[in-house]
Coordinates of C-alpha atoms and ligand atoms in Angstrom, one line a residue:
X27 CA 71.3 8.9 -13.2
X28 CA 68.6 6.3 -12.6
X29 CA 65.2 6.9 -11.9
X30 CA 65.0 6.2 -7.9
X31 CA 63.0 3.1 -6.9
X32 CA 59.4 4.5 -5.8
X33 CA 57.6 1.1 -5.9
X34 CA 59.8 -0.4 -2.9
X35 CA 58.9 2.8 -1.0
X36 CA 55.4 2.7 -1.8
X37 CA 55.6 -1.1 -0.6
X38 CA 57.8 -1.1 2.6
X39 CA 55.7 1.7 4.7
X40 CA 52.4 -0.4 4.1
X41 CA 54.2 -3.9 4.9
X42 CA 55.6 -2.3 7.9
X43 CA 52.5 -0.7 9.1
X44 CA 50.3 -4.4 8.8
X45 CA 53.0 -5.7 11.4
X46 CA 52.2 -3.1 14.0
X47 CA 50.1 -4.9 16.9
X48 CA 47.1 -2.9 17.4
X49 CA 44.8 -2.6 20.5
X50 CA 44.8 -5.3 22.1
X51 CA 41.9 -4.0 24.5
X52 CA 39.8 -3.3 21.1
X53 CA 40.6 -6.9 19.8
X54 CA 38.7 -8.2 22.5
X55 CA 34.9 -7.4 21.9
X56 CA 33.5 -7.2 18.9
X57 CA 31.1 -4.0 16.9
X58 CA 28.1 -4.3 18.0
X59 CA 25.6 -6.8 17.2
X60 CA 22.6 -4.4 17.8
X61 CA 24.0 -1.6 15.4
X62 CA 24.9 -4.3 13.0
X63 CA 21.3 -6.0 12.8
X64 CA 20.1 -2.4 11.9
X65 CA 22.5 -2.1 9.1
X66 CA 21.6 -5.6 8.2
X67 CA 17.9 -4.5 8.4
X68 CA 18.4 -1.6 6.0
X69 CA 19.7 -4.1 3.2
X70 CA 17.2 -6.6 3.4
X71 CA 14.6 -4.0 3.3
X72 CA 13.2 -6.0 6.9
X73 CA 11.4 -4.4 9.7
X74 CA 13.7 -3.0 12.6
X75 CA 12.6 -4.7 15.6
X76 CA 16.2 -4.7 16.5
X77 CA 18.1 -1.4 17.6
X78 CA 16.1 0.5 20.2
X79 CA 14.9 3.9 18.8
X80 CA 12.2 5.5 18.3
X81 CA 10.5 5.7 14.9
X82 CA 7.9 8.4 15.8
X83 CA 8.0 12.6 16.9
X84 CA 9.4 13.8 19.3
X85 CA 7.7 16.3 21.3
X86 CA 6.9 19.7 18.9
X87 CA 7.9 21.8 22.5
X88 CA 11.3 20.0 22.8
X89 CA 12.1 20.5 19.2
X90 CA 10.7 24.1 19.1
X91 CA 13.4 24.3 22.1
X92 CA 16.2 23.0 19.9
X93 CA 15.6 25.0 16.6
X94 CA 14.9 28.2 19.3
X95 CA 18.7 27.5 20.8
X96 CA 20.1 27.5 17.2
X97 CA 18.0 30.6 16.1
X98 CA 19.7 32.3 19.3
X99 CA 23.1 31.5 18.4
X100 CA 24.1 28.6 20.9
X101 CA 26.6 27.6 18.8
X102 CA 29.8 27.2 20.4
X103 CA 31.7 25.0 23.0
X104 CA 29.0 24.8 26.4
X105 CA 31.0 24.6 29.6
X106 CA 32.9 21.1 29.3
X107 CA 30.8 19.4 31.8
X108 CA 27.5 21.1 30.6
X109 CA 25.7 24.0 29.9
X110 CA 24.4 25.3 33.1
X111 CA 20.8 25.7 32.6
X112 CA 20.7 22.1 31.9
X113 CA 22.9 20.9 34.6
X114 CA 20.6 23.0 36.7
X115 CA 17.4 21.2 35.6
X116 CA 19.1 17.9 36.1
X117 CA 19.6 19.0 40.0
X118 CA 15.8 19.9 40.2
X119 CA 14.5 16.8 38.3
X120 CA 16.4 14.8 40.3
X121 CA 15.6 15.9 43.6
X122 CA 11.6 15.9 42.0
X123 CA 11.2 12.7 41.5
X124 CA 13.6 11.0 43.3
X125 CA 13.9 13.2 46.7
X126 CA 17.9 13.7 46.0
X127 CA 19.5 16.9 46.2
X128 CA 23.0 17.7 44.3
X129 CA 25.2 20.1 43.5
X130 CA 24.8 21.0 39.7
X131 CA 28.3 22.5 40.1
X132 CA 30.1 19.8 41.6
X133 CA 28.0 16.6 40.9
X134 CA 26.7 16.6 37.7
X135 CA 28.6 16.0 34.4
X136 CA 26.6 16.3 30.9
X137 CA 28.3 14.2 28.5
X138 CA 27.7 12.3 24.7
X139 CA 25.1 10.5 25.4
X140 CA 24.8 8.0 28.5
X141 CA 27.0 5.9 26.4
X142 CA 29.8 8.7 26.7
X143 CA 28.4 8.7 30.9
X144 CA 29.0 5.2 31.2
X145 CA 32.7 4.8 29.3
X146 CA 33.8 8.1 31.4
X147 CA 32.9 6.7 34.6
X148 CA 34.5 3.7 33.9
X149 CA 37.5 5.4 32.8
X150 CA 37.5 7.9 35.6
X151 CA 37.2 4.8 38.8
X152 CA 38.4 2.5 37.7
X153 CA 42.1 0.6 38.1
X154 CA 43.6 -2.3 37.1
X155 CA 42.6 -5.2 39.0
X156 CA 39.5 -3.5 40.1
X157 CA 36.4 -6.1 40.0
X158 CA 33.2 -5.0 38.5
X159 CA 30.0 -6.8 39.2
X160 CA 27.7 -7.0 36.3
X161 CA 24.3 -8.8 36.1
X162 CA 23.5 -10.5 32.9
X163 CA 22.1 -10.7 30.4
X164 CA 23.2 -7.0 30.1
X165 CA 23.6 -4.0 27.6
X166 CA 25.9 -4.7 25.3
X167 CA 28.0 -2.0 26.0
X168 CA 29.1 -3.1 29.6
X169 CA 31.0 -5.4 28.4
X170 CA 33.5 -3.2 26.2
X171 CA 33.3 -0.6 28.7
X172 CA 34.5 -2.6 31.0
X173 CA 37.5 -3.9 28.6
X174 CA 38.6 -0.6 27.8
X175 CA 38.4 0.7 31.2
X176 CA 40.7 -2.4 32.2
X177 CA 38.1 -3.5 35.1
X178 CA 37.5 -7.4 35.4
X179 CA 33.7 -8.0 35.2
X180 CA 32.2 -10.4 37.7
X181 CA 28.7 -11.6 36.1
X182 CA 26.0 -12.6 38.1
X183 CA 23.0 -14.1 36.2
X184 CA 19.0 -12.8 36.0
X185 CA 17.3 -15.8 35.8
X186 CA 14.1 -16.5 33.3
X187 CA 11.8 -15.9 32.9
X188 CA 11.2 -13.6 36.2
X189 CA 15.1 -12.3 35.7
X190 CA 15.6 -12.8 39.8
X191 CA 19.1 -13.4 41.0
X192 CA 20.6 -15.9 43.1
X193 CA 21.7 -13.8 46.6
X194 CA 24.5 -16.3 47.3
X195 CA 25.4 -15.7 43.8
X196 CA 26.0 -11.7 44.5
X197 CA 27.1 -11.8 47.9
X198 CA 29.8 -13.8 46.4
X199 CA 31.0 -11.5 43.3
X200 CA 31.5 -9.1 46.0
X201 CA 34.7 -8.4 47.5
X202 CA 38.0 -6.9 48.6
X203 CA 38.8 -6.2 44.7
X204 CA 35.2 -4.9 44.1
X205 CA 35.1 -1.6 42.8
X206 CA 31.6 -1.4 41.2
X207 CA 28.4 -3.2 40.1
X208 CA 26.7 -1.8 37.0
X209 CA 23.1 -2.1 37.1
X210 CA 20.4 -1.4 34.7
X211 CA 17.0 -0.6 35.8
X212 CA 14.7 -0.5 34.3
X213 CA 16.3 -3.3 32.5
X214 CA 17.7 -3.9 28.8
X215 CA 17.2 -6.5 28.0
X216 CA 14.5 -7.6 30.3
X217 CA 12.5 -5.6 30.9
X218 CA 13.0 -6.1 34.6
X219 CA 12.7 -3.3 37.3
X220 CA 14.5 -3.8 40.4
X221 CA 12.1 -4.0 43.7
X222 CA 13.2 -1.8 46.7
X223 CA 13.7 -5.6 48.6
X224 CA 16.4 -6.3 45.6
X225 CA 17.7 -2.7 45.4
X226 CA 18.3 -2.7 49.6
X227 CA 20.2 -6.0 48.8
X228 CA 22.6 -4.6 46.8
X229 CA 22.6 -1.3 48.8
X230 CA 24.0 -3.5 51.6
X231 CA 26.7 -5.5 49.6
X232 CA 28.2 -1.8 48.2
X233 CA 28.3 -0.4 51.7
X234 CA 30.3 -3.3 53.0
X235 CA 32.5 -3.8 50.6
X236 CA 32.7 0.1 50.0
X237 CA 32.0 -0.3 46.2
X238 CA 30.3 2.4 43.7
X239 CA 26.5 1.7 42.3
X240 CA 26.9 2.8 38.9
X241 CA 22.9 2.6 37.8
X242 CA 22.0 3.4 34.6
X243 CA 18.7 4.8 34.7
X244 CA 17.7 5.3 31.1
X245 CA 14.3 3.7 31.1
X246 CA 13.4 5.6 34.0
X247 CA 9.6 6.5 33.0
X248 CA 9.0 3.7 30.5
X249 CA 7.5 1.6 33.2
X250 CA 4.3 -0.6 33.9
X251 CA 1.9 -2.0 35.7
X252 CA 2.2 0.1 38.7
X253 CA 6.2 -1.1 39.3
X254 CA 8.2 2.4 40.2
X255 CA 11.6 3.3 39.7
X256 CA 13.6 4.0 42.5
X257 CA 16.9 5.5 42.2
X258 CA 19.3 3.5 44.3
X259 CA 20.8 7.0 45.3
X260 CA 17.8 7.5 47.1
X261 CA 18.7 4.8 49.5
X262 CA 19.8 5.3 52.9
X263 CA 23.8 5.2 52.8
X264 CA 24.0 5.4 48.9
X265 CA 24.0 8.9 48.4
X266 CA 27.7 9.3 47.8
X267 CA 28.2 5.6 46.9
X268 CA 26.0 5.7 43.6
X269 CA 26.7 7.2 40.3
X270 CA 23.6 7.7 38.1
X271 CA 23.8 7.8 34.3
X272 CA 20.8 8.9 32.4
X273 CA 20.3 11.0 29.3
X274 CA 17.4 12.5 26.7
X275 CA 17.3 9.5 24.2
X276 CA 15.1 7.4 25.7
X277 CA 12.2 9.7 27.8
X278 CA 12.2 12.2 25.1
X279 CA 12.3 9.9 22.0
X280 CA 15.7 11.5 20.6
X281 CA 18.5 9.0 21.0
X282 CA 20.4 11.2 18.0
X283 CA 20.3 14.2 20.2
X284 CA 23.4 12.4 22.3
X285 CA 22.7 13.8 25.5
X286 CA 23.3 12.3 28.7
X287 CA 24.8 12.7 32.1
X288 CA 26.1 11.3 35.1
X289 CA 25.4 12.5 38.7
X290 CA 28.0 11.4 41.1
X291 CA 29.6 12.6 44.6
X292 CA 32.2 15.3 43.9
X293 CA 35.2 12.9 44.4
X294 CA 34.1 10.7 41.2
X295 CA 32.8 13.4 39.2
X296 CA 36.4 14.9 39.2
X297 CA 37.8 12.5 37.3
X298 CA 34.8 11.3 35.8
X299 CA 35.1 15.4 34.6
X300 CA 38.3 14.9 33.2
X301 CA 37.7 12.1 30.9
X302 CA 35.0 13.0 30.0
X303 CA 36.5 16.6 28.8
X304 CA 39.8 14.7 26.8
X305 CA 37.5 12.5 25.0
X306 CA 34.5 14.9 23.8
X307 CA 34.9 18.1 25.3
X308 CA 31.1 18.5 25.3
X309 CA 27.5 17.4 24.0
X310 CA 26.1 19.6 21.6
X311 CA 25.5 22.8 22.8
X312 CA 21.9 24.2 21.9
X313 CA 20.3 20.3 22.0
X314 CA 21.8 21.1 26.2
X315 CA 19.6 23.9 25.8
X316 CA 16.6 21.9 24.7
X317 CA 17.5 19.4 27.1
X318 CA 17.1 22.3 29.9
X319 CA 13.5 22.4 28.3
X320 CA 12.6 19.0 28.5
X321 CA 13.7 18.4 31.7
X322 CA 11.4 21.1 33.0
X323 CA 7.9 19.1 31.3
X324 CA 5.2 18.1 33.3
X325 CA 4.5 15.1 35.1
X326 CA 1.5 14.3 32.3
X327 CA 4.1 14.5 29.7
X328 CA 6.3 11.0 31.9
X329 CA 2.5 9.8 32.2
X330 CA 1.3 10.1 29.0
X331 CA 5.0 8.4 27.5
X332 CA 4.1 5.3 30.1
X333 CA 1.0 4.5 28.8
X334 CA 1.8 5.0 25.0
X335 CA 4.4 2.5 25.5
X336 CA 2.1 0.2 27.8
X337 CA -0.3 0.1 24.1
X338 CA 2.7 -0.9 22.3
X339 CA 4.2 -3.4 25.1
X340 CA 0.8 -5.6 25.1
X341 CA 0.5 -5.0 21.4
X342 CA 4.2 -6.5 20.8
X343 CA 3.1 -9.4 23.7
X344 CA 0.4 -10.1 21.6
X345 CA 1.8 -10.3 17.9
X346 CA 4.9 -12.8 19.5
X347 CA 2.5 -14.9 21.6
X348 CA 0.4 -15.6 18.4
X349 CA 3.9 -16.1 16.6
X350 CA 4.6 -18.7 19.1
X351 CA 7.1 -17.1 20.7
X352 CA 7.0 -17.6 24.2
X353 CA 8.1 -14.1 26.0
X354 CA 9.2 -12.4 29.6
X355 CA 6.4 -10.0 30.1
X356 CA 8.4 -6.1 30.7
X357 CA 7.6 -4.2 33.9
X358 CA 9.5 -1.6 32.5
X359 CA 12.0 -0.1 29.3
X360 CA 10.8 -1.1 25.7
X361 CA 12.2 -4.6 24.8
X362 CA 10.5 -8.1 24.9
X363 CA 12.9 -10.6 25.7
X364 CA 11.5 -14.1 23.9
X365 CA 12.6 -17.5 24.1
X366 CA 13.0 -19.7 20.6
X367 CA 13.1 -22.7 21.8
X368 CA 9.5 -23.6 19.4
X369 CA 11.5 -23.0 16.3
X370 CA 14.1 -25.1 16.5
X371 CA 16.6 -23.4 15.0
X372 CA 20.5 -24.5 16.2
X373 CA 21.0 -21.1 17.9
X374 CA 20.1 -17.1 18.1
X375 CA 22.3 -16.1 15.5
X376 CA 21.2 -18.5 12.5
X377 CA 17.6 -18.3 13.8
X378 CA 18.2 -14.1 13.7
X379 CA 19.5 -14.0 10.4
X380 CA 17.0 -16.4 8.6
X381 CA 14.1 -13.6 10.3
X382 CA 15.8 -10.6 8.8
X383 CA 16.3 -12.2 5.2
X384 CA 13.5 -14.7 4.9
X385 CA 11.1 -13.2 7.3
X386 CA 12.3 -9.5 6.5
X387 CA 11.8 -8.6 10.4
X388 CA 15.0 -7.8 12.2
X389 CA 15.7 -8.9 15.7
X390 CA 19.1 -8.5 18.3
X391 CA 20.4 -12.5 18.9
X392 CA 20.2 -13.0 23.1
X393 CA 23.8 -14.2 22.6
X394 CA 24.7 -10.5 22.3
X395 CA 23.7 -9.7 26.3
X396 CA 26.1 -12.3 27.5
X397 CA 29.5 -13.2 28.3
X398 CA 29.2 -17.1 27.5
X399 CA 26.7 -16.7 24.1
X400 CA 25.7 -20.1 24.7
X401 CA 23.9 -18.6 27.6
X402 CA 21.5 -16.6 25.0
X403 CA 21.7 -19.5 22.1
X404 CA 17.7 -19.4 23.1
X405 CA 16.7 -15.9 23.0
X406 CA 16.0 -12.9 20.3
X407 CA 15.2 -10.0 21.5
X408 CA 12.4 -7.4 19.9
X409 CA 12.3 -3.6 20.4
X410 CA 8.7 -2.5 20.7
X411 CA 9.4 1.2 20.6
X412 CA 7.5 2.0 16.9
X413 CA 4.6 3.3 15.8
X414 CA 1.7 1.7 15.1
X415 CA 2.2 1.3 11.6
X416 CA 5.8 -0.4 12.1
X417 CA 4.4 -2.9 14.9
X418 CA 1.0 -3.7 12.1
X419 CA 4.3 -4.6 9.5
X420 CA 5.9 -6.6 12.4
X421 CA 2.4 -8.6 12.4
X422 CA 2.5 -8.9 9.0
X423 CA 5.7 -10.1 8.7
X424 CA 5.8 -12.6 11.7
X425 CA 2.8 -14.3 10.7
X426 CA 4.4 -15.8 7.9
X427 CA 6.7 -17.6 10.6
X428 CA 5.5 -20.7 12.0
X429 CA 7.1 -23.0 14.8
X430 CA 8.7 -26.6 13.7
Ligands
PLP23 C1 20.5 0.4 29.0 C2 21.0 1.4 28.0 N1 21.9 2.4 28.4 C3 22.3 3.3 27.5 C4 21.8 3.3 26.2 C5 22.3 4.3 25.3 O1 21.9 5.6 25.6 P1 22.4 6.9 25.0 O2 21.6 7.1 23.7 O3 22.1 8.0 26.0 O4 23.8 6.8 24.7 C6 20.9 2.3 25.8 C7 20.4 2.4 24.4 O5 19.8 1.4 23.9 C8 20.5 1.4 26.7 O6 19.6 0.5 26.4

């Protein structure tokens, strides 16, 4: 008997497997750009002005908190949608600084990360042929979230340099299909806080069209100049119309903790619950617990983070002004949004990649905030949240760059 064929089995499985049509959702946004330009970074040995983490410590009592939760054998699975020590804090934070009260056991969800918060609210509201309104330039990760979560994103532009918007332009991505706007304050990448004039605005448009707020409210204390973050759930009438993401990453400098949450009225957080619970089960266990820590820190410890990063903002402002960039000055979050338009280079993207291998200073292309990229063909943005050290190298660097 002959030996049985093995190479046209080996070969038909593998043929038949490149013919499958894969997600179609996935195929329509691309990795992203910011995560990229730090791996990019990393092999041309450039300075990482691109992906927004910290490069300094994080506070010696939250970390104590973490290693402590370990040492005491937090280990295993926390309640699905949080431990409850942390969810409690969240409830008392919350109604702190913002004068809201919720029910840690029916409002709050702790999940990966805000970027797990924002992809399980998505998931959990939304239906096809829902609408959501999103202002642009954005986060990148609206946009996917949106794909994934099947809703059709309305955009509405912030306008430079002050980042306003149109009102005609809002009122009419509103309507009968409108299920959401997404909004971002303080602002990536603008740096833009919303005023209580712009925030009442919107708070009108949601009630009348009865549409979800969904704000993410990461930058929360990283904020200048006397502007103040108001929650929009704080609003008259928005209390069970908002859902508020917001996480550890940013306030306590530990974006690799993944910890985050979303508050939202009981009716959203049940499915938003259940999502969330099929794709993560939980976020890790004792970092909840030093979460439940951290959210229990003093007022001087929000102060004394605003005016660290108010050194490095006007710092940054400075180094790119004298660069000849020409930038959006941030009321809050830690990102200078510049315009290139002195270099002339064709667009973001070439002008991005000649900083990080000629320059060696890595930036995030403006193209990468909008839907049309010609829209950010004039814009790099630059992460100012580094030590003092990284931001001297960003000097160094820079000033071998000269307009043409
Ligand atoms: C506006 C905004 N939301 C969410 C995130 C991600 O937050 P997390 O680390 O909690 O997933 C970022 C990170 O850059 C961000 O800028």
């Amino acid at each position: 008997m002959s030996a049985p064929d093995i190479s046209s089995r080996a070969v038909v499985p593998v043929a038949a497997a490149a013919r499958k049509i894969l997600s179609a959702k996935a195929a329509r946004f691309t990795e992203s750009v910011i995560r990229e330009m730090t791996r990019l970074a990393m092999q041309f040995d450039a300075v990482n002005m691109a992906q927004g983490y910290p490069d300094f410590s994080a506070s010696e009592e939250v970390k104590q908190a973490a290693r402590q939760a370990i040492t005491d054998d937090i280990n295993q699975y926390a309640i699905t949608w949080g431990a409850k020590d942390l969810r409690d804090a969240i409830a008392r934070k919350f109604e702190r600084t913002q004068g809201v009260r919720v029910d840690p056991e029916r409002e709050i969800t702790v999940c990966c990360g805000s970027t797990e918060a924002m992809m399980a609210t998505m998931m959990g509201i939304i239906n096809p042929g829902d609408e959501v309104v999103v202002f642009e330039p954005h986060y990148e990760n609206y946009g996917p979230d949106a794909i994934l979560s099947g809703a059709t994103p309305r955009f509405v532009q912030l306008q430079p340099p002050d980042w306003n918007f149109d009102r005609d332009e809002l009122t009419r991505a509103f309507g009968p299909k409108t299920k959401a706007i997404i909004l971002n304050t303080p602002n990536n990448p603008t740096g833009k806080v919303f005023s209580p004039e712009e925030l009442e605005f919107i708070r009108d448009l949601c009630v009348r069209w009865n549409a979800y707020a969904v704000t993410d409210e990461i930058y929360e204390h990283i904020i200048f100049d006397g502007a103040q973050h108001i929650s929009m759930a704080s609003l008259d009438g928005m209390r069970d119309l908002t859902i508020t993401i917001n996480g550890m990453s940013k306030t306590y400098s530990v974006t690799g903790w993944r910890v985050g949450w979303v508050i939202a009225p009981p009716e959203a957080s049940t499915p938003i619950r259940k999502v969330h619970d099929f794709l993560t089960v939980g976020a890790p266990a004792p970092l909840q617990a030093a979460g439940a820590v951290a959210l229990e820190l003093p007022q001087s410890f929000y102060d004394k983070l605003a005016a660290n990063y108010l050194v490095k903002r006007d710092r940054m402002l400075g180094i790119l002004t004298e660069a000849g960039f020409r930038c959006s000055k941030p009321a809050g979050a830690y990102y200078i949004m510049t315009d290139i338009s002195a270099f002339d280079y064709p667009d973001d993207l070439s002008f991005a990649r000649y900083l990080v291998e000629k320059i060696g200073i890595a930036v995030v292309p403006g193209s990468s905030f909008y839907d049309d990229p010609s829209m950010g063909s004039r814009q790099v943005r630059f992460t100012f949240c580094k030590k003092e050290s990284t931001l001297a190298a960003a000097a160094e660097k820079l000033s071998k760059l000269r307009p043409r």
